[in-house]
XYZ file of C-alpha atoms in Angstrom:
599
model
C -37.670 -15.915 -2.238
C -35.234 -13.378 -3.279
C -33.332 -12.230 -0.469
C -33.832 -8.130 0.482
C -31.903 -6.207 -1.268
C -30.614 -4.102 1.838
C -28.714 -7.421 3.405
C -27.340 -7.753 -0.202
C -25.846 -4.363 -0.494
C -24.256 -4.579 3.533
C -22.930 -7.937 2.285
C -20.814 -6.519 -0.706
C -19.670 -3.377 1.324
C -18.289 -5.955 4.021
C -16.361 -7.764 1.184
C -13.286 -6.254 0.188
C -12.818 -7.307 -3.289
C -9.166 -7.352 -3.639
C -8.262 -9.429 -0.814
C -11.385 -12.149 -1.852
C -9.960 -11.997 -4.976
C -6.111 -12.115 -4.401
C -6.746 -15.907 -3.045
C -7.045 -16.667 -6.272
C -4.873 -14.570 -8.860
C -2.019 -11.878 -7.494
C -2.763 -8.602 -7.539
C -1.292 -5.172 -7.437
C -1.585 -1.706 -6.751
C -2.607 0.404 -9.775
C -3.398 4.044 -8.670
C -6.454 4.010 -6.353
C -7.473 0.360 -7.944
C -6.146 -3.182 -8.288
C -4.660 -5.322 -11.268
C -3.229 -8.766 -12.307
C -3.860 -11.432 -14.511
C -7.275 -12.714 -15.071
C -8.333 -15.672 -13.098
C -10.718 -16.986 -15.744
C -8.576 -17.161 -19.035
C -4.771 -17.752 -19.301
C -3.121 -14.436 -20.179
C 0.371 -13.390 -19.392
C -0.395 -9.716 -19.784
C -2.550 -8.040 -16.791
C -5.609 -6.933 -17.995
C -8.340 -7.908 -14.821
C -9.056 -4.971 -12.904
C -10.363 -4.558 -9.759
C -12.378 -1.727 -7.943
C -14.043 -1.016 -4.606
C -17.362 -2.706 -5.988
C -17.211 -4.811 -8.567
C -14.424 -6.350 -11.111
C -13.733 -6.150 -14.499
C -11.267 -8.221 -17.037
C -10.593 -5.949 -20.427
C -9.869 -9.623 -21.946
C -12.389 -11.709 -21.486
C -15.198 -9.317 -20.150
C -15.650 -11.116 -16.985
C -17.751 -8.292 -14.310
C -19.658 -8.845 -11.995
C -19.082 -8.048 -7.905
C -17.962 -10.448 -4.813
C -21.055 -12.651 -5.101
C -20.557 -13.515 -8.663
C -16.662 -13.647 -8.457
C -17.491 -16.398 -5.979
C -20.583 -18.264 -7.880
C -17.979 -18.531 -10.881
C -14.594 -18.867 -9.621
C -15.526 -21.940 -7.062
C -18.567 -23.136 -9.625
C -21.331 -22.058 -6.546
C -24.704 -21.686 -6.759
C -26.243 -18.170 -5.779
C -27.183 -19.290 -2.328
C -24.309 -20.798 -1.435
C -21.693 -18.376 -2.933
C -23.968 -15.865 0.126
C -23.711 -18.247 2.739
C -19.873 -18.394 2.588
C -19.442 -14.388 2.460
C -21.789 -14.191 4.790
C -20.000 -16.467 7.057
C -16.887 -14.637 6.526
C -18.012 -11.579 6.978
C -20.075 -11.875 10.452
C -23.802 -11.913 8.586
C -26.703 -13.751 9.077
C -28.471 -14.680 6.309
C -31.870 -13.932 6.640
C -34.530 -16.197 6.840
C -37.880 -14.313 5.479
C -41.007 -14.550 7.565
C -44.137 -14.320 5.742
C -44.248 -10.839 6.930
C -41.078 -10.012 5.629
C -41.463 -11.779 2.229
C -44.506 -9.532 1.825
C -42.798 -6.521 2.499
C -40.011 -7.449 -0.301
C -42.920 -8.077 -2.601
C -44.616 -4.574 -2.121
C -40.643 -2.775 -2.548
C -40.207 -4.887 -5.458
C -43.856 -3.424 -6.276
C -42.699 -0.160 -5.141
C -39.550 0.125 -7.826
C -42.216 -0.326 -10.459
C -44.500 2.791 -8.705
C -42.094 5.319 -8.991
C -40.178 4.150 -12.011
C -44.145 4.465 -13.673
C -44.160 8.016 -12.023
C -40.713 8.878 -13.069
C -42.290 8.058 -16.822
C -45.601 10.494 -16.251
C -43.820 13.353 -14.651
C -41.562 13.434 -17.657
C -44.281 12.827 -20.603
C -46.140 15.996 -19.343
C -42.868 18.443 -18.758
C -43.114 18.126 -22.811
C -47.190 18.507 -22.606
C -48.629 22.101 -23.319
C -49.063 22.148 -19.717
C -45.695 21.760 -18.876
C -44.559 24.433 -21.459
C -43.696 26.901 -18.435
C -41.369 24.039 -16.847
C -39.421 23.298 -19.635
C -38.876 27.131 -20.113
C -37.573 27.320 -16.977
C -35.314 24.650 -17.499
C -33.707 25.746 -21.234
C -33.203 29.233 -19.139
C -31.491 27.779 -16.570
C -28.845 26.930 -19.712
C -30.008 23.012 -20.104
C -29.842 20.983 -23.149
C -32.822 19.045 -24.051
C -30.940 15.866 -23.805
C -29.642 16.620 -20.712
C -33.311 16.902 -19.439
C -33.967 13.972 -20.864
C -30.573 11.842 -19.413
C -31.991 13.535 -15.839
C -35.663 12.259 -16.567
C -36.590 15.999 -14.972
C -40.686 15.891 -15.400
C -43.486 18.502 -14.628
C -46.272 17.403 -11.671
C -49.183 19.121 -12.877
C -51.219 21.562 -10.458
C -54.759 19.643 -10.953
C -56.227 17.108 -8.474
C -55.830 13.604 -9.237
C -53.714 14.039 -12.640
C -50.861 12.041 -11.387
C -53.171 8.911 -10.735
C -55.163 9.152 -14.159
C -51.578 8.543 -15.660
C -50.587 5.230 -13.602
C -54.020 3.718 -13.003
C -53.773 2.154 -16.756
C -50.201 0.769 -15.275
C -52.049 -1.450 -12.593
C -51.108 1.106 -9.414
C -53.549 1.514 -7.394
C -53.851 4.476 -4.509
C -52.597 2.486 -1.364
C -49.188 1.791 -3.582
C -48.435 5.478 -4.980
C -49.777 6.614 -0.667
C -46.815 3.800 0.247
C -44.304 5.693 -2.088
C -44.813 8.782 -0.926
C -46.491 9.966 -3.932
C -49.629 10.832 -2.610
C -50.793 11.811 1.078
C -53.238 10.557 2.673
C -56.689 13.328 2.495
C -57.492 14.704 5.866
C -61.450 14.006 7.461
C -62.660 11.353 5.046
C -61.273 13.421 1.572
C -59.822 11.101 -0.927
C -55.556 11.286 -0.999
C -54.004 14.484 -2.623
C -51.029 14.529 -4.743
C -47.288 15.126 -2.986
C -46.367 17.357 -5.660
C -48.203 19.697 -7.422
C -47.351 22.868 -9.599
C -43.691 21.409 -9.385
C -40.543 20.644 -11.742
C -39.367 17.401 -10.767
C -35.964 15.785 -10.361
C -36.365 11.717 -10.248
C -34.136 10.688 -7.287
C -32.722 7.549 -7.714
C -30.191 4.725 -6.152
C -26.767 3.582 -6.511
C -28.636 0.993 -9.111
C -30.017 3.412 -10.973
C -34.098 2.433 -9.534
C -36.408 5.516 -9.085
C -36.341 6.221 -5.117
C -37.875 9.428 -4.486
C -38.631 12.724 -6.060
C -37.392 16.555 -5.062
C -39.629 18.543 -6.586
C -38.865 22.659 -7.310
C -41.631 25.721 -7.378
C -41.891 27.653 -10.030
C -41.639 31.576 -8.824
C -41.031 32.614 -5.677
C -43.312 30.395 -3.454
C -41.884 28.681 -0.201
C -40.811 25.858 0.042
C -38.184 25.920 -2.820
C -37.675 22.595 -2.935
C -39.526 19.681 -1.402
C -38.465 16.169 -1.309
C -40.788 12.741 -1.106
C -41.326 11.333 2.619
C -39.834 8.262 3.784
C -40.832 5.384 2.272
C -39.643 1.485 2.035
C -37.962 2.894 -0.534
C -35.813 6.414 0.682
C -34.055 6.997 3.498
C -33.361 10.927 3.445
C -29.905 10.599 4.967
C -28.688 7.469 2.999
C -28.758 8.884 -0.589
C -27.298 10.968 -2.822
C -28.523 12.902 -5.893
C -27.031 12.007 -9.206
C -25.271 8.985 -7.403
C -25.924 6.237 -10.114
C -23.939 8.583 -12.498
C -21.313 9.829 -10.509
C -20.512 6.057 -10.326
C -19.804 5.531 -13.786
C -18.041 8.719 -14.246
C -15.724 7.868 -11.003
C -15.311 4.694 -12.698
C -14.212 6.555 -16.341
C -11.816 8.634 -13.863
C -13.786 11.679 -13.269
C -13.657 13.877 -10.029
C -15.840 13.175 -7.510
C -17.380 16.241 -6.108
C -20.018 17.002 -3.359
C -21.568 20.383 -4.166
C -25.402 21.970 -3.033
C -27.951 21.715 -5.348
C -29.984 19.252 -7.746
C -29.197 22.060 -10.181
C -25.495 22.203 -9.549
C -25.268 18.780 -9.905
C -26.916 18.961 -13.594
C -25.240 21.858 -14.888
C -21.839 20.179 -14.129
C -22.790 17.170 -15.475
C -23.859 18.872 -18.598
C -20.127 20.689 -18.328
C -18.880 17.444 -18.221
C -17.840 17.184 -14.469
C -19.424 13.676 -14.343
C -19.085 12.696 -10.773
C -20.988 15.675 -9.383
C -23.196 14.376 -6.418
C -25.241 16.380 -4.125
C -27.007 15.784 -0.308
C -31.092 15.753 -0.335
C -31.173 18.586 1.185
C -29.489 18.020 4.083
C -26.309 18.824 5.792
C -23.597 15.696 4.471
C -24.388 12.674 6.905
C -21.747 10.328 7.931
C -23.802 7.790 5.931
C -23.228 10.034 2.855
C -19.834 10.472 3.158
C -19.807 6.472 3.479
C -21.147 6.944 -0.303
C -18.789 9.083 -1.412
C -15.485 7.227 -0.070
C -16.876 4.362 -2.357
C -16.907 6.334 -5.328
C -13.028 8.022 -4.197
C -10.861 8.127 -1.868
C -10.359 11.755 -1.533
C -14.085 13.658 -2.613
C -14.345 17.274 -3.334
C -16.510 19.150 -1.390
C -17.759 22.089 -2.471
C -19.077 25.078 -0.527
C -19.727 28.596 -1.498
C -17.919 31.521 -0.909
C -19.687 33.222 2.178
C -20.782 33.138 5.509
C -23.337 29.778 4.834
C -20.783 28.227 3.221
C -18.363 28.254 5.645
C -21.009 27.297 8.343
C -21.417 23.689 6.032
C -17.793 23.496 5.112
C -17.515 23.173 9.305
C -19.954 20.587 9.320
C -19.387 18.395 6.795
C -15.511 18.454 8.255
C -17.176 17.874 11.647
C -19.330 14.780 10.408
C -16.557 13.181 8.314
C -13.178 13.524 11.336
C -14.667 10.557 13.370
C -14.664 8.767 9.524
C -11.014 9.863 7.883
C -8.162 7.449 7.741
C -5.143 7.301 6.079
C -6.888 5.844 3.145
C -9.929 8.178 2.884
C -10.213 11.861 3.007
C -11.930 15.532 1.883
C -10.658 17.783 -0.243
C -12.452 21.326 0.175
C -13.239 23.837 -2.609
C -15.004 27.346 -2.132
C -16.700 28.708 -4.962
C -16.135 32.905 -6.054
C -18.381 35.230 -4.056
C -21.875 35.135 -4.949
C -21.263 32.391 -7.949
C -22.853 28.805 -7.768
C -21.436 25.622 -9.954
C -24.533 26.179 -12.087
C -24.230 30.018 -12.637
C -19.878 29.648 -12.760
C -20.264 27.014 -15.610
C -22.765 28.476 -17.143
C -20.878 32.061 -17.410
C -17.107 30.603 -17.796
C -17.910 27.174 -18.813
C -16.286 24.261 -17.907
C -12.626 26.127 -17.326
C -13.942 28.296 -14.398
C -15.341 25.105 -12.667
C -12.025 23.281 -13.373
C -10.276 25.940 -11.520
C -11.734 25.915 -8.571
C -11.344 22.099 -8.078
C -7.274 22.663 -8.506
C -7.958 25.003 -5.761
C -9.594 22.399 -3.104
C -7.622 22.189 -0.296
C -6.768 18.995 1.461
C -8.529 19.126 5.066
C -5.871 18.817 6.978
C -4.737 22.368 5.406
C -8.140 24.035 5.807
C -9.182 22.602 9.299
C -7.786 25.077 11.009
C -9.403 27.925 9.185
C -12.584 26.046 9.798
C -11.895 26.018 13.424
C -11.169 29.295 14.296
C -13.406 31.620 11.920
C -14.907 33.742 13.495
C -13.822 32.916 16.893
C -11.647 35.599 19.076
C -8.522 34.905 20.407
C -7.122 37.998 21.900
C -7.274 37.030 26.242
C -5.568 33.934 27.534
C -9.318 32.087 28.170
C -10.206 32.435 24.262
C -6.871 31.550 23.302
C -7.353 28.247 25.777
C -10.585 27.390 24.575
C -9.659 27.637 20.921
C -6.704 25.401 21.256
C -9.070 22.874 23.218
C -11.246 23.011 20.755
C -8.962 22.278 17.577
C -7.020 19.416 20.125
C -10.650 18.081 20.346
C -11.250 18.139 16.770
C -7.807 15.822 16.234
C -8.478 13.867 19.189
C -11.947 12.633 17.061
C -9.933 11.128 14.282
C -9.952 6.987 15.373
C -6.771 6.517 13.489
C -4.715 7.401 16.724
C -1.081 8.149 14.303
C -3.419 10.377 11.343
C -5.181 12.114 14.997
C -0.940 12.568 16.296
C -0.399 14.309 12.856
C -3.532 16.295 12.753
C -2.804 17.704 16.120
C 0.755 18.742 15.092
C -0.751 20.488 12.320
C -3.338 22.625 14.299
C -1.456 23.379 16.685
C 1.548 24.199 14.546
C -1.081 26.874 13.194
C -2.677 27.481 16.333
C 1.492 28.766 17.904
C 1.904 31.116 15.081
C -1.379 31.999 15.215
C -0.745 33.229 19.021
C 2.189 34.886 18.019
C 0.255 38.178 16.484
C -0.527 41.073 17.966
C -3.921 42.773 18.752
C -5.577 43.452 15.067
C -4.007 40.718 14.054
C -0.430 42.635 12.713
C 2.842 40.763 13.664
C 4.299 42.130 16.963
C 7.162 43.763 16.504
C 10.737 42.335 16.182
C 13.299 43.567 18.599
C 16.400 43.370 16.682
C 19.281 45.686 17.062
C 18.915 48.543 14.469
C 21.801 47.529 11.133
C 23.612 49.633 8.893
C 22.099 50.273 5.651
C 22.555 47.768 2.879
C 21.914 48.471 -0.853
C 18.762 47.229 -2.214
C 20.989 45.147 -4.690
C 22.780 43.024 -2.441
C 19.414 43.079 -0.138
C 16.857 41.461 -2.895
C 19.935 38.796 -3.612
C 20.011 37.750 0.592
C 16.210 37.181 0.662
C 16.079 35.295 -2.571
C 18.985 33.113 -1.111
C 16.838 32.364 2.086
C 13.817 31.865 0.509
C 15.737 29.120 -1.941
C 17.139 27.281 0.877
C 14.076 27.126 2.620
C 12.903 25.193 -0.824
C 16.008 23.547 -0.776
C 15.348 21.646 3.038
C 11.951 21.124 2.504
C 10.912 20.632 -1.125
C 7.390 19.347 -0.410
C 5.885 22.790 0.074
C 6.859 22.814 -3.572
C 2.708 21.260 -4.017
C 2.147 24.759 -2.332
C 3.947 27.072 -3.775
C 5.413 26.435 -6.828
C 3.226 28.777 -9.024
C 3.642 31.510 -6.531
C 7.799 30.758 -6.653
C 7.652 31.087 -10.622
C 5.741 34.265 -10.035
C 8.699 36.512 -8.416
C 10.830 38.141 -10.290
C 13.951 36.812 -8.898
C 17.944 38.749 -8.963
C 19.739 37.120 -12.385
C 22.677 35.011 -11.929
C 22.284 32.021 -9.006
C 18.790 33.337 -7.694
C 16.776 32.820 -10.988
C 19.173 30.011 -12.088
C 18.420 28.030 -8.932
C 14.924 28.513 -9.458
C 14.355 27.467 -12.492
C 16.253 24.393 -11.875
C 14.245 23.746 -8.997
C 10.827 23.840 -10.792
C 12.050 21.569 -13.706
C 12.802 19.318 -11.296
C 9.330 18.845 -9.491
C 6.984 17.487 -11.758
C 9.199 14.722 -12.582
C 10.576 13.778 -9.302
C 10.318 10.436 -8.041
C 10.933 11.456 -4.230
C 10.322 14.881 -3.249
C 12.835 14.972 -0.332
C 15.765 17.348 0.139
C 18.666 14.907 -0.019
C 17.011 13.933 -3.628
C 16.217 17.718 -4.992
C 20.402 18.676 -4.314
C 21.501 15.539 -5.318
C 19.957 16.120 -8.822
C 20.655 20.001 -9.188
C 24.304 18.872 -8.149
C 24.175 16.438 -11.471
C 22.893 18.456 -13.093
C 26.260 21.559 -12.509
C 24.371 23.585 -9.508
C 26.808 22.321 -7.119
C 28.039 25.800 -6.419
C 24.703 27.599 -6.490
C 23.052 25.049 -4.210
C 26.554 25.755 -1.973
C 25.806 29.594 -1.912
C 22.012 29.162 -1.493
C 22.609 26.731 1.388
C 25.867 29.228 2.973
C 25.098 28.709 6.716
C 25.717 32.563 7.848
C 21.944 33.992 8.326
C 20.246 31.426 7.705
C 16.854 31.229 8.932
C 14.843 28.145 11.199
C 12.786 27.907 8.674
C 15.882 26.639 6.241
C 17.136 24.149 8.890
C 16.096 19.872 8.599
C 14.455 19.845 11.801
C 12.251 23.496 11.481
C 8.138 22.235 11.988
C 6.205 22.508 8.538
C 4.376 25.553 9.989
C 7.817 27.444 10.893
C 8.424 26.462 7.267
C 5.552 27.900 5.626
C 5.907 30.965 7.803
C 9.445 31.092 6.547
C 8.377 30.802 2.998
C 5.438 33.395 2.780
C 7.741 36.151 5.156
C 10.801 36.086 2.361
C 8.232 35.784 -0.709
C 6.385 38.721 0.664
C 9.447 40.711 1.518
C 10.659 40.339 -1.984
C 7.267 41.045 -3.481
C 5.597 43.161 -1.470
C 1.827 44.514 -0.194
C 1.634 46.776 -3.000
C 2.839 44.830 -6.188
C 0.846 42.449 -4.671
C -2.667 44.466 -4.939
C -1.433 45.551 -8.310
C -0.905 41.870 -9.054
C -4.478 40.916 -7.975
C -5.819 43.794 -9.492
C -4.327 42.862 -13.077
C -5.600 38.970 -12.683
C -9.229 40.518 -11.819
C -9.174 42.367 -15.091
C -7.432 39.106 -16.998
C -10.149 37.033 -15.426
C -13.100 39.256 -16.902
C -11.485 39.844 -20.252
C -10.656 36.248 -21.212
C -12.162 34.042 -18.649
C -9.143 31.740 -18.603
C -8.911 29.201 -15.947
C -5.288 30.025 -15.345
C -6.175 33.809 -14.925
C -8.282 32.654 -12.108
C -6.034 30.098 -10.648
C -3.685 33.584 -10.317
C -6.401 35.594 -8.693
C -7.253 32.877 -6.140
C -2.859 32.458 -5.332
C -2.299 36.329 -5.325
C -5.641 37.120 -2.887
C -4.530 34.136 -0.857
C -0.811 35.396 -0.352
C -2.388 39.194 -0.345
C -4.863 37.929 2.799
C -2.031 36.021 4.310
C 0.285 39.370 4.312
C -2.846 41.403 5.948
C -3.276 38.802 8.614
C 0.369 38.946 9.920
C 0.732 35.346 9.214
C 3.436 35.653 6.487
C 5.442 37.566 8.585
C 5.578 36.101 12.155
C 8.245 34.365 13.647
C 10.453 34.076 10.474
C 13.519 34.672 12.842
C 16.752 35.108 11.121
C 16.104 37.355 8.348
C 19.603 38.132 7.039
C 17.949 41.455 5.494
């Protein structure tokens, strides 16, 4: 009796793979993976590799997961290589009743059902019948052999069609009721078909097996979309569309990104975005985002630009703070106004996608945003409950040091936040009124103080390095500085202050990095100890100041007409930076509590 396939699966998850396998060769840290020399066959040269799930040796070709690392490194059979993991990792093995060996027979039946299904549904999308399906489906900007990786099939609207195609397979009625491809008929009729009248998008597991179906209308009829029931075989809440594929391409390096729609998920696969998942129509579960931190440490997810998508993007980061740790978390990504992945790639191909996933924010960056949206904070009660409410969100992270940080961060944002006036426009600074300084000597001061905020605190660099090579900086030290600066980044070991001046002084900056650093007017945001927040307030207010609101909305302006004209990903990586530093001007943000402004 083959044990069920669920204890199997709970079994491997509970097994971490590199410390089972480090009692036996040494391993080490290769990106988000594991490495060393192959247990199996002498080799001096490290070419065994090891993943969340499963292993692989580039020598030999040894694969397999924990279970088989065990059956062949210790020479145990099946059963016993699961009784010692099992032992290890707090699991009972189970010991079928006849019950429950009948029940693995009928899902073992089951597999067969829908995989038979999968078959009929995709022999008639390519039947006369299914003509106006497969219509649909080249409009929508598929290939054919992208319908035919998906297995996307046609249920037909006529009584009884789906059976007369799998009774010649041996499935009878009480099997395709059990996999929730027919319903059971109401006062003594015979079943009815699920689906009917519908394209249909085989859902399927982590192995690749045929689970369930989602099945789309053609026109404008309601529901949209409707997925199978629960069955043995699907759990709504467990799965995720596209998740046998977004394996392999996680495993081949791709991104791993979360996004809406069966669709979606297709048309970036087709764009070659290979580790494009999506929910079954549900919000993200925490049992989803279990399936996602298996495929990557760090998933995109990807909501669209508007009211709804801001509503999931809360959510989702809702669901998945009791879950992050220090070696799992989100990235977010918000698509263009009224664009989805399938209707972005399909008008600005696979560039336009690109960009928007170097745009995902980490979530400790866009938590806050998440937060307060929408929310008023103009009387002392609002402005309590908002900061309980983002303390609240930290204090749900378990990780009690990540929950310390995340709390600094919100409420770094939350203090600045506080620090505007009604509308949202910076109160007013009361500084004594100066003499007049030329505009000369005025553009050098602020590109001195916006460099030695740089200088202290060179990791906003990941920030705002394209929007530093975007001003037009005074020649001499200003520009010379900068320019040093940004050669220095991508390389850089370290990015820590003590490292960045070291190097520029190698390298002959010593007196520019002297001037830049001059302590007279300096602001907090320049000094060691200033909070990241005072320092990206610092930033933004100097970069604005030597910018400016209306170079900046002919800036944005210019990158919207670049954008439509050549549809170049870096266009729209521009447009995104210059709206975000426009917004961030309009919302007072940029230009609170930069105290110290020499100009």
């Amino acid at each position: 009796m083959a044990l069920p396939p669920a204890f199997l699966d709970e079994l491997r998850a509970r097994t971490p793979l590199p410390s089972l396998i480090g009692r036996k060769t040494r391993l080490a840290k290769s990106g988000r993976n594991w490495k060393g020399c192959c247990p199996f066959h002498g080799e001096k040269t490290p070419s065994f590799y090891v993943y969340d799930d499963h292993f692989h040796c580039f020598g030999c070709g040894a694969h397999g997961d924990a279970i088989s690392f065990v059956m062949r490194s210790e020479g145990a059979a099946f059963p016993e290589a699961v009784e010692r993991l099992a032992a290890e990792a707090g699991l009972e093995v189970p010991r079928p009743s006849p019950q429950e060996a009948a029940r693995d027979r009928r899902a073992r039946d089951l597999h067969g059902v829908m995989a038979a299904a999968a078959e009929a549904y995709h022999r008639r999308l390519f039947l006369p019948e299914g003509r106006q399906a497969l219509d649909y489906l080249l409009r929508r900007g598929l290939r054919e052999e992208t319908i035919r990786a998906f297995m996307l099939g046609w249920a037909p609207a006529g009584r009884g069609a789906l059976m007369a195609d799998l009774r010649p397979e041996g499935v009878t009625e009480e099997q395709a009721i059990e996999a929730g491809l027919l319903r059971e008929g109401e006062a003594g009729d015979p079943p009815r078909d699920f689906f009917f009248a519908r394209v249909m998008f085989p859902i399927r597991d982590r192995r690749g097996r045929v689970i369930a179906f989602g099945g789309r209308i053609l026109g404008d009829g309601q529901p949209k979309y409707v997925n199978s029931p629960e069955t043995p075989l699907f759990r709504k809440r467990m799965g995720l569309y596209a998740l046998d594929l977004a394996r392999e391409g996680a495993f081949r390096g791709a991104t791993v990104v979360a996004v809406e729609g069966y669709m979606d998920v297709i048309a970036l696969h087709q764009a070659g975005f290979t580790g494009a998942v999506a929910p079954l129509g549900t919000a993200l579960t925490a049992e989803q985002l279990e399936e996602l931190w298996r495929l990557s440490p760090e998933p995109v997810l990807c909501f669209d630009g508007d009211a709804a998508g801001a509503r999931a993007a809360a959510r989702a980061a809702e669901a998945a703070l009791p879950l992050v740790s220090t070696e799992r978390t989100l990235r977010l990504a918000t698509l263009p106004a009224g664009e989805d992945p399938d209707t972005l790639t399909a008008r600005g191909g696979a560039a336009a996608f690109q960009a928007v996933l170097d745009a995902a924010r980490p979530l400790s960056e866009s938590l806050f945003g998440l937060i307060a949206e929408g929310r008023p904070a103009a009387t002392p009660e609002q402005r309590a409950a908002l900061r309980n409410r983002l303390t609240g969100a930290a204090g749900a992270i378990a990780d009690k040091a990540l929950s310390a940080e995340y709390r600094r961060i919100l409420l770094d944002r939350f203090f600045a936040a506080t620090r505007q006036g009604q509308g949202g426009r910076p109160l007013p600074a009361r500084r004594p009124p100066r003499p007049a300084i030329l505009p000369a000597p005025i553009r050098a001061e602020r590109a001195r103080m916006l460099l030695a905020v740089i200088l202290r605190h060179p990791w906003l660099l990941t920030q705002v390095e394209e929007a530093l090579g975007l001003l037009d900086l005074p020649d001499g030290p200003p520009a010379q500085l900068r320019a040093a600066i940004l050669a220095w980044h991508p390389a850089a070991e370290r990015v820590d202050s003590e490292d960045l001046i070291a190097h520029l002084k190698q390298r002959g900056w010593e007196d520019a990095v002297a001037w830049a650093l001059s302590p007279a007017g300096l602001p907090l945001a320049a000094r060691a100890e200033a909070l990241p927040g005072e320092v990206e307030e610092g930033f933004w207010h100097f970069f604005l100041r030597l910018r400016g609101e209306a170079e900046l909305i002919e800036d944005q302006q210019e990158a919207q007409r670049m954008l439509a004209e050549t549809n170049d990903p870096a266009a729209q990586r521009r447009l995104i930076l210059l709206s975000e530093a426009l917004d961030a001007v309009r919302r007072g943000e940029a230009a609170a509590g930069a105290s110290g402004d020499a100009a």
